Short mmCIF file of C-alpha atoms in Angstrom, two decimals:
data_model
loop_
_atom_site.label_atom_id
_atom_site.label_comp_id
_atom_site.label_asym_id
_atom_site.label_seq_id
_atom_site.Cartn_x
_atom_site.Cartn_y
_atom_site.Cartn_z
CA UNK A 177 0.00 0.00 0.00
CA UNK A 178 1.22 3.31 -0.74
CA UNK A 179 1.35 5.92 2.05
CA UNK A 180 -0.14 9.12 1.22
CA UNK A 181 3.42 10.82 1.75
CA UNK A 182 4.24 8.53 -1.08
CA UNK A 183 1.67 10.31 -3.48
CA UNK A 184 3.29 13.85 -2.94
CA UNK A 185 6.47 12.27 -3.99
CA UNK A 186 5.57 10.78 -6.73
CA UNK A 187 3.62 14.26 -7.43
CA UNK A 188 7.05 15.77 -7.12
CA UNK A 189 9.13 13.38 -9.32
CA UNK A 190 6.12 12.74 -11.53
CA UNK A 191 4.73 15.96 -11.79
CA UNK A 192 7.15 18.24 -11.88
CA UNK A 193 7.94 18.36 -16.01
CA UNK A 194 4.53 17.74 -16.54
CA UNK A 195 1.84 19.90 -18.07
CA UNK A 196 -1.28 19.43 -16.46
CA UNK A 197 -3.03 16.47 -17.55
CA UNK A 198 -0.43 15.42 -19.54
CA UNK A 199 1.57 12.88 -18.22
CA UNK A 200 0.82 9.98 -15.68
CA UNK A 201 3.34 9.89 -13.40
CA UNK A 202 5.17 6.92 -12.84
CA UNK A 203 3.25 4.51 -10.62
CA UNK A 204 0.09 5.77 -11.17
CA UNK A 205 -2.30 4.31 -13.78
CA UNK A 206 -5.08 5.67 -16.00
CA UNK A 207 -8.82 5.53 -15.57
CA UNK A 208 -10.81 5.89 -18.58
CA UNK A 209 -14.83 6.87 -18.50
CA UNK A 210 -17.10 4.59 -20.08
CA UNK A 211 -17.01 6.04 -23.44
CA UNK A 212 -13.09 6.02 -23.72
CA UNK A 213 -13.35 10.00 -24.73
CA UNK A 214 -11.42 11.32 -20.87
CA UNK A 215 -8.76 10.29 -18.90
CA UNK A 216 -7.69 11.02 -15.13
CA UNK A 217 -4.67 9.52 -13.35
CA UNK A 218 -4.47 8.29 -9.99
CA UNK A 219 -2.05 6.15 -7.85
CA UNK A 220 -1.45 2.86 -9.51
CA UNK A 221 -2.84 1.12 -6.00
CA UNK A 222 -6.24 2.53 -6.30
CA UNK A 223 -9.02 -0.18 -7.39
CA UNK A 224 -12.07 -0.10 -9.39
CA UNK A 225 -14.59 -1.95 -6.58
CA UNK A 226 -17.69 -2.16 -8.69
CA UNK A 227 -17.20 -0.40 -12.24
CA UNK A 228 -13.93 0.49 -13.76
CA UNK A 229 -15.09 4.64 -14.26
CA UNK A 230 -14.85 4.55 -10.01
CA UNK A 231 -11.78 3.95 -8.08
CA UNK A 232 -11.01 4.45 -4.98
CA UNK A 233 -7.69 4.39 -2.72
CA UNK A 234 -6.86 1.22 -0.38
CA UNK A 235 -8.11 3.08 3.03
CA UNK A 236 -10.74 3.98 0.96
CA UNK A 237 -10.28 7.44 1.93
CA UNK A 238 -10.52 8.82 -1.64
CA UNK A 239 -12.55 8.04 -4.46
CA UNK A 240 -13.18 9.43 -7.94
CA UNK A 241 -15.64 8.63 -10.37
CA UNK A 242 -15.28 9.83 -14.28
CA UNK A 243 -17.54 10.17 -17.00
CA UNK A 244 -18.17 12.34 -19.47
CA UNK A 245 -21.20 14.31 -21.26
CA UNK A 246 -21.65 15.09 -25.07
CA UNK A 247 -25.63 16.03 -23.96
CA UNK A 248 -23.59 19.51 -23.15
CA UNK A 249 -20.87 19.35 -25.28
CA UNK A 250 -19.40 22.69 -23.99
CA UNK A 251 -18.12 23.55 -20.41
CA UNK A 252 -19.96 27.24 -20.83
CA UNK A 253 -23.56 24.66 -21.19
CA UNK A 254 -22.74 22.16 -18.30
CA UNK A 255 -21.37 24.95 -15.81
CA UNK A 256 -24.74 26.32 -14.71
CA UNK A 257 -26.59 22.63 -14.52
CA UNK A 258 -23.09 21.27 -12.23
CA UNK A 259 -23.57 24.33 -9.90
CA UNK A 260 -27.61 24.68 -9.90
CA UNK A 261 -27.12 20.34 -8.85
CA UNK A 262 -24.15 21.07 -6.97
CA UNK A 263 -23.68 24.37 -5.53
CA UNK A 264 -19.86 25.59 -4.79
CA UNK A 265 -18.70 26.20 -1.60
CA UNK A 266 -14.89 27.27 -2.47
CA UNK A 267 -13.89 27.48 -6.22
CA UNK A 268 -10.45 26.40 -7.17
CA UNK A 269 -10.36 27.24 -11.10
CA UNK A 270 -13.56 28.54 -12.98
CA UNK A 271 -11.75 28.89 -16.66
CA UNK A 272 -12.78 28.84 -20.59
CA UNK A 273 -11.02 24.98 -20.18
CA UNK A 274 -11.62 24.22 -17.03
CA UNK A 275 -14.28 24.19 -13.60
CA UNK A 276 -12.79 23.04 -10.91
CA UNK A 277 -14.70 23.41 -6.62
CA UNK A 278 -15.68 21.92 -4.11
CA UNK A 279 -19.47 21.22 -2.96
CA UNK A 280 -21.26 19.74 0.01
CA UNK A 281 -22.10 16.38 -0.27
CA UNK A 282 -24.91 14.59 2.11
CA UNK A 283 -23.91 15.00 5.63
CA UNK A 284 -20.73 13.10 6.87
CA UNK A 285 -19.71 11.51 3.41
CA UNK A 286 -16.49 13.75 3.14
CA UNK A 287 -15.40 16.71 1.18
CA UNK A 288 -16.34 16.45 -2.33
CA UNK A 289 -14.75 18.21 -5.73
CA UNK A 290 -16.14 18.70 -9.10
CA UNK A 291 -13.96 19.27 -12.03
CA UNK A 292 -14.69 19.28 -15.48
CA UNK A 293 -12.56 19.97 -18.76
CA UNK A 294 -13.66 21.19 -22.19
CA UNK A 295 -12.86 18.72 -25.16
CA UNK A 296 -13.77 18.05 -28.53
CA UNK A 297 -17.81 18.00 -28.50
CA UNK A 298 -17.97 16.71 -25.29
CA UNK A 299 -16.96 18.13 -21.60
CA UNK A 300 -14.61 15.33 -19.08
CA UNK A 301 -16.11 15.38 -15.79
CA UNK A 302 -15.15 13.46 -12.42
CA UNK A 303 -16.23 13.65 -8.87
CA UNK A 304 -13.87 13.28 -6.34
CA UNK A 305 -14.87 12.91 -2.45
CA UNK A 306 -12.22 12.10 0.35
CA UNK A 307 -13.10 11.57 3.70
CA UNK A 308 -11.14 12.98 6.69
CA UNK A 309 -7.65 14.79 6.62
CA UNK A 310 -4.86 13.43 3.74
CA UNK A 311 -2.59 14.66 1.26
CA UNK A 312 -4.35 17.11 -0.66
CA UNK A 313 -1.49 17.63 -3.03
CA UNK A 314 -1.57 13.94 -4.23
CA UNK A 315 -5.58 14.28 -4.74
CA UNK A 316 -5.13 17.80 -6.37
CA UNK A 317 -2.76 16.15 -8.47
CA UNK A 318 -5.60 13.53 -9.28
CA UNK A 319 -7.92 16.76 -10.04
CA UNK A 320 -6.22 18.53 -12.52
CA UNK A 321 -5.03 15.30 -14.58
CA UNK A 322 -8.47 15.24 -15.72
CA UNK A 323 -8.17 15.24 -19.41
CA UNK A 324 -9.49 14.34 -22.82
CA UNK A 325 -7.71 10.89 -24.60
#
């Protein structure tokens, strides 16, 4: 099992020449969504316990689910649905490319983040939720490798 210190490291060795959501850093693997149009990376421990578009981490502490939506194939269409369904609380990155925030979830199920990338006729979207204190640089590192294939 890798320890969560061991996800900023391999942030920093992985990461660091990088462009966002370019790259998967070494040790980490790739999780597709259903359709096989986005990609996000995440450490190569994490497991797929019921359908391969959700992993989670060992401790299950983190989990992220992708898919992605061509029924608003823009991010400008599928902001205002995402935020009427799932208000922010804090945003991290509201861009032409990219929405990235965090919104409450039911009560006591963890913090929860919403990010979603513009791509070609469709927008990549994944949910991440984690559930008490941990390395937020590994699971930012998980949030903005969300790309298109």
């Amino acid at each position: 099992m890798i320890k969560p210190q061991t996800y900023t490291l391999l942030l920093l060795f992985g990461l660091a020449a990088a462009p966002l959501g370019a790259a998967t850093p070494a040790g980490w693997q790739q999780v597709s969504d259903k359709a096989g149009r986005c990609t996000i990376s995440v450490p190569g421990d994490w497991k797929a316990p019921f359908i391969k578009t959700s992993v989670e981490s060992p401790d299950k502490n983190f989990s992220v689910i992708i898919s992605s939506s061509d029924a608003t194939p823009s991010l400008a269409e599928a902001k205002p649905l995402a935020q009427r369904m799932m208000p922010p609380v804090k945003t991290f990155q509201d861009s032409a490319t990219r929405l990235w925030y965090q919104y409450e979830g039911n009560q006591g199920t963890g913090t929860h983040w919403y990010v979603a990338v513009q791509a070609q006729g469709v927008v990549c979207l994944a949910q991440l939720t984690y559930k008490s204190e941990c390395d937020l640089a590994a699971l930012k590192s998980v949030a903005t490798s969300l790309s298109a294939r």
